[in-house]
mmCIF file with all atom_site columns, C-alpha atoms in Angstrom:
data_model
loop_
_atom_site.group_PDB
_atom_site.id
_atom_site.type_symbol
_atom_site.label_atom_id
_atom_site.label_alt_id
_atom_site.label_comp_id
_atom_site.label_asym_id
_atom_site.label_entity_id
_atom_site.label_seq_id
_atom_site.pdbx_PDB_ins_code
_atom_site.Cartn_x
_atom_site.Cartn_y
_atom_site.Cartn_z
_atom_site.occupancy
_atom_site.B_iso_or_equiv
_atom_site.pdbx_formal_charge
_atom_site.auth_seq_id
_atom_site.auth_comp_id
_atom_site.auth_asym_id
_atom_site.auth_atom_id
_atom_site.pdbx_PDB_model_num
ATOM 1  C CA . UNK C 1 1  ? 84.470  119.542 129.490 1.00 44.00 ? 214 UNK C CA 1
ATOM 2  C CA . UNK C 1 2  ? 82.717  120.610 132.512 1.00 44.00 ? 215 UNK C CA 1
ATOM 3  C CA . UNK C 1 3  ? 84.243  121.769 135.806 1.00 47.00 ? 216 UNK C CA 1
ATOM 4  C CA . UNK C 1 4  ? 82.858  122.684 139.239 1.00 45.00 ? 217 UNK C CA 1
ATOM 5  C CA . UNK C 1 5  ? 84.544  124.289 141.798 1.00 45.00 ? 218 UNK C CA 1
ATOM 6  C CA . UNK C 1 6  ? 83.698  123.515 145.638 1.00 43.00 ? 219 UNK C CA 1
ATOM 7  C CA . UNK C 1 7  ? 84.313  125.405 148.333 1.00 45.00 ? 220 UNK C CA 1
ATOM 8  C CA . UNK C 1 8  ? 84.019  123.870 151.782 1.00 46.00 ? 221 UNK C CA 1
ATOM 9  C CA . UNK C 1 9  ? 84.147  125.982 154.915 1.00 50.00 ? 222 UNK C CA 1
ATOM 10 C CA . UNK C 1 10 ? 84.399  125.052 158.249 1.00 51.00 ? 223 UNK C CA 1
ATOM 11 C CA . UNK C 1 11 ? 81.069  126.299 159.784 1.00 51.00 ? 224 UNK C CA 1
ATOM 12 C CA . UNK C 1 12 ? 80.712  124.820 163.697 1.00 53.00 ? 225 UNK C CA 1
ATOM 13 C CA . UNK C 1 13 ? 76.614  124.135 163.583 1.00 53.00 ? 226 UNK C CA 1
ATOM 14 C CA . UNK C 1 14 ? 74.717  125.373 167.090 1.00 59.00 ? 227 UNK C CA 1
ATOM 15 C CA . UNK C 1 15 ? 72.511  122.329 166.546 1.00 58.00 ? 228 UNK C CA 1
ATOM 16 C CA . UNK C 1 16 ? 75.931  119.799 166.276 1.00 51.00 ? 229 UNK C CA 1
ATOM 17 C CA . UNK C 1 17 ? 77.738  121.175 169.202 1.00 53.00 ? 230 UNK C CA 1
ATOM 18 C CA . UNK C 1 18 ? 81.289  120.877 168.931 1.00 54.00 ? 231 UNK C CA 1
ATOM 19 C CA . UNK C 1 19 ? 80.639  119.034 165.315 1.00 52.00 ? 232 UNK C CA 1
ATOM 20 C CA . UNK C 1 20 ? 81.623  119.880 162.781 1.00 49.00 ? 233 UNK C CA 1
ATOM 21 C CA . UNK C 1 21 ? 79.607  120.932 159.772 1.00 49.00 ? 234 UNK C CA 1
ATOM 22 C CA . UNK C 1 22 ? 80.176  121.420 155.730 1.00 52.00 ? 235 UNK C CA 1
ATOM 23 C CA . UNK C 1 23 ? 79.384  124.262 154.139 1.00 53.00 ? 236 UNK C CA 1
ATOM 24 C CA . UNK C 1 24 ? 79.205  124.078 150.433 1.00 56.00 ? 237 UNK C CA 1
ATOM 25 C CA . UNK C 1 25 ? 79.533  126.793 147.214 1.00 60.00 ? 238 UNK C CA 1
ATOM 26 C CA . UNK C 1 26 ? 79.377  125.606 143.944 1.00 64.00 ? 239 UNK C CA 1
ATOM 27 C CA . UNK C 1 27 ? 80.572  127.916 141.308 1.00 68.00 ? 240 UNK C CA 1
ATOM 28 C CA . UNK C 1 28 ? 79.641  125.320 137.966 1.00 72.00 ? 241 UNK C CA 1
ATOM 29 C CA . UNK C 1 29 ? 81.308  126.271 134.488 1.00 75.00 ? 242 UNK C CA 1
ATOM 30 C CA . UNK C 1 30 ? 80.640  124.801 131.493 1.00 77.00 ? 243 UNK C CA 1
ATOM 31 C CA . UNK C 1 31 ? 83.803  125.008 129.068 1.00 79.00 ? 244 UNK C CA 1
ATOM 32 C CA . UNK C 1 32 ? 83.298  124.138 125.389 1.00 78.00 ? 245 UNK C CA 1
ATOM 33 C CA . UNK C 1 33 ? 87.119  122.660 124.866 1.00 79.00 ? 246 UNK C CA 1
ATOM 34 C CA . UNK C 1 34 ? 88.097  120.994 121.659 1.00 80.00 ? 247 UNK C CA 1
ATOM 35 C CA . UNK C 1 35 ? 91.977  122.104 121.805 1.00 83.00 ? 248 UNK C CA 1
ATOM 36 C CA . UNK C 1 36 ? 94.907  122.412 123.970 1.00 82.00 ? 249 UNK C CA 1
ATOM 37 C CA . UNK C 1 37 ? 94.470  126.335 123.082 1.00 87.00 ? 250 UNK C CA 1
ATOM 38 C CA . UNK C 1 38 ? 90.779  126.227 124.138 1.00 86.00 ? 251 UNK C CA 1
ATOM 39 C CA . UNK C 1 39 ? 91.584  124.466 127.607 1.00 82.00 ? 252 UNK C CA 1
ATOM 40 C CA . UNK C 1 40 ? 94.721  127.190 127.905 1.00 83.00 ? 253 UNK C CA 1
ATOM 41 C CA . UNK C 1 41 ? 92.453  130.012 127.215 1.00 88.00 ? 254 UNK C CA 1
ATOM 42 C CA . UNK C 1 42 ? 89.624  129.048 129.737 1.00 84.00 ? 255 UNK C CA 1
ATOM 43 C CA . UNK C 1 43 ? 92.551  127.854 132.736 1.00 82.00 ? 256 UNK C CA 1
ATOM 44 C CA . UNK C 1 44 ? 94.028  131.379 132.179 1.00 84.00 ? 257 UNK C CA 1
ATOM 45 C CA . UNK C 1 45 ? 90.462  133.143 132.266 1.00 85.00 ? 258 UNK C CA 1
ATOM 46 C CA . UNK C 1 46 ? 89.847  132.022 135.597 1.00 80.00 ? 259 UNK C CA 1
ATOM 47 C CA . UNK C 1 47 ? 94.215  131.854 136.786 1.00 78.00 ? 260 UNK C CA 1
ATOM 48 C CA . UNK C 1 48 ? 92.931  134.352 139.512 1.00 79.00 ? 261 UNK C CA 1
ATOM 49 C CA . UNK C 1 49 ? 91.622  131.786 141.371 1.00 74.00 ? 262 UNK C CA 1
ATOM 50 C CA . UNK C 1 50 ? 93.863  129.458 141.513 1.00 69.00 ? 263 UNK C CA 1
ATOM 51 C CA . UNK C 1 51 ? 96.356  132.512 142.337 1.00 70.00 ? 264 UNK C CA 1
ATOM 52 C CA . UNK C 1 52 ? 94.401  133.285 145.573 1.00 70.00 ? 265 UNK C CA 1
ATOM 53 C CA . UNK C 1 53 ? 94.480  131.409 148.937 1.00 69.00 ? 266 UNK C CA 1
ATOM 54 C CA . UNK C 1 54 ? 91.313  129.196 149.317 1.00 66.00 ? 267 UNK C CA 1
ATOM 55 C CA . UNK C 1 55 ? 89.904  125.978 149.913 1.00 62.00 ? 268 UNK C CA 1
ATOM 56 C CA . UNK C 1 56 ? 88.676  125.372 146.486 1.00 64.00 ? 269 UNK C CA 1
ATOM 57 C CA . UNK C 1 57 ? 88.487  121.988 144.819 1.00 64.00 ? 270 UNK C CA 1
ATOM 58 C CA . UNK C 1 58 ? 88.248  121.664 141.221 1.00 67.00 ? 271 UNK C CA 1
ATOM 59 C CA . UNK C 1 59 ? 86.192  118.763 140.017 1.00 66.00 ? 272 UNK C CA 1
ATOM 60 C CA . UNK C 1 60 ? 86.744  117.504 135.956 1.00 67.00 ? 273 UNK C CA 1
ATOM 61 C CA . UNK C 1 61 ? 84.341  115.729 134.469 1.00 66.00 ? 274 UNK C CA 1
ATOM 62 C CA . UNK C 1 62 ? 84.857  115.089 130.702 1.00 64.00 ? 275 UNK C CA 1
ATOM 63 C CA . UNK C 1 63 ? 82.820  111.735 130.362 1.00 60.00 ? 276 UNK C CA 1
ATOM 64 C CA . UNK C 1 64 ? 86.192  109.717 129.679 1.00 65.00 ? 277 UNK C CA 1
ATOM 65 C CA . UNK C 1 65 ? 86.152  111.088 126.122 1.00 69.00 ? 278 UNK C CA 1
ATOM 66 C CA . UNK C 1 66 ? 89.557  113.352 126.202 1.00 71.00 ? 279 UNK C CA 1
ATOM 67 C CA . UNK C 1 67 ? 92.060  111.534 128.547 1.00 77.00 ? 280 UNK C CA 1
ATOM 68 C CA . UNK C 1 68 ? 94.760  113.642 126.748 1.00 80.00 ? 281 UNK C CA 1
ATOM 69 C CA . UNK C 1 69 ? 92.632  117.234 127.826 1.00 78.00 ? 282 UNK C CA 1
ATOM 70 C CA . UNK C 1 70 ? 92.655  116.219 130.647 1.00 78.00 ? 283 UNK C CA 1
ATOM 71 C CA . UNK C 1 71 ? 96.710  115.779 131.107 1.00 82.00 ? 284 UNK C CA 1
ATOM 72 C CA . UNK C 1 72 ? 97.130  118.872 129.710 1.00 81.00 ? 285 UNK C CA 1
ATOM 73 C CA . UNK C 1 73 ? 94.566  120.280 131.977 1.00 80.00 ? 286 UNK C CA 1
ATOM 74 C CA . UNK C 1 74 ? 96.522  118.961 135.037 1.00 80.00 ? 287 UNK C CA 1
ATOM 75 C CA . UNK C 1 75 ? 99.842  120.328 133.657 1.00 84.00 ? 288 UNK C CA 1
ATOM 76 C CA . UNK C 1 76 ? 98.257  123.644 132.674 1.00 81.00 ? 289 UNK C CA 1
ATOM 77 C CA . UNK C 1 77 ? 96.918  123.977 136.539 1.00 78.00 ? 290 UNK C CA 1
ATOM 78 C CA . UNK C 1 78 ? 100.361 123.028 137.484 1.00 80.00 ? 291 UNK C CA 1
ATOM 79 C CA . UNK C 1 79 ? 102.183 125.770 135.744 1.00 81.00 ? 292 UNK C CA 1
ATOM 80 C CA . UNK C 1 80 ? 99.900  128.343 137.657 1.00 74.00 ? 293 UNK C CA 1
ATOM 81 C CA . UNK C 1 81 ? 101.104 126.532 140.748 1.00 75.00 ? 294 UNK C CA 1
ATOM 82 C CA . UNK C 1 82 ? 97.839  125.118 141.867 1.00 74.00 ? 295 UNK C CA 1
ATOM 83 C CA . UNK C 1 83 ? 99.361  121.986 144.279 1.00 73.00 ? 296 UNK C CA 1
ATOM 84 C CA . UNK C 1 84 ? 97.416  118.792 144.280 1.00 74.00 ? 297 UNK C CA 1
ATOM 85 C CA . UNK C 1 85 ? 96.738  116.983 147.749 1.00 73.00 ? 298 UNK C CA 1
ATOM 86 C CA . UNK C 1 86 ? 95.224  113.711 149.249 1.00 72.00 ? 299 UNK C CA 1
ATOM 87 C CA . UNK C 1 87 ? 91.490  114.989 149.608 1.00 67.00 ? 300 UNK C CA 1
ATOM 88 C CA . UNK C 1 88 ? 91.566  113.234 152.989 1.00 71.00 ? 301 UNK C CA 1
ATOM 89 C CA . UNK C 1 89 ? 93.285  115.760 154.764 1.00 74.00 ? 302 UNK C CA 1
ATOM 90 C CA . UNK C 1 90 ? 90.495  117.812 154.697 1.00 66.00 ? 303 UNK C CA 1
ATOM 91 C CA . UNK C 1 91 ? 88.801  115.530 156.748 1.00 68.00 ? 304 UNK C CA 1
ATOM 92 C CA . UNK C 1 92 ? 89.014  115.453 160.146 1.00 66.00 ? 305 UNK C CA 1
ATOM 93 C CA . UNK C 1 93 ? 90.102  111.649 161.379 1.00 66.00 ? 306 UNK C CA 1
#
């Protein structure tokens, strides 16, 4: 299972004006997960970040090949209470 974690920060662009423009950070790690333990272990190596304040989105991508990994992955990220939104907040309407 792969995941990639974006960062987006509001950066007002002198060549938009009063626009506004995306700033991206992409922090990729690769996770070699066969178990419940193995996704458990790499959550909790990186719990910091989901402890701090931020504006980082995890993105899962596991090919469709571990629909149950992923459940636990989302109930794992719960427990460190990471809260789960509607992505289009973060856009401006």
């Amino acid at each position: 299972m792969s995941t990639t974690y974006l960062t987006i920060d509001d950066a007002p662009s002198p060549e938009l004006g009063e626009k506004l423009d995306w700033a991206w950070t992409v922090d990729v790690q690769d996770w070699a997960i066969d178990t419940r333990a193995d996704l458990r272990e790499e959550i909790e190596s990186v719990a910091d970040q989901f402890r701090s304040p931020s504006s980082d989105i995890p993105l899962f991508h596991d090919a469709g090949t571990a629909p149950d990994l992923l459940d636990e992955l989302l109930e794992t990220l719960r427990t460190q209470d990471v809260a789960f939104g509607d992505p289009l907040e973060l856009v401006a309407e």
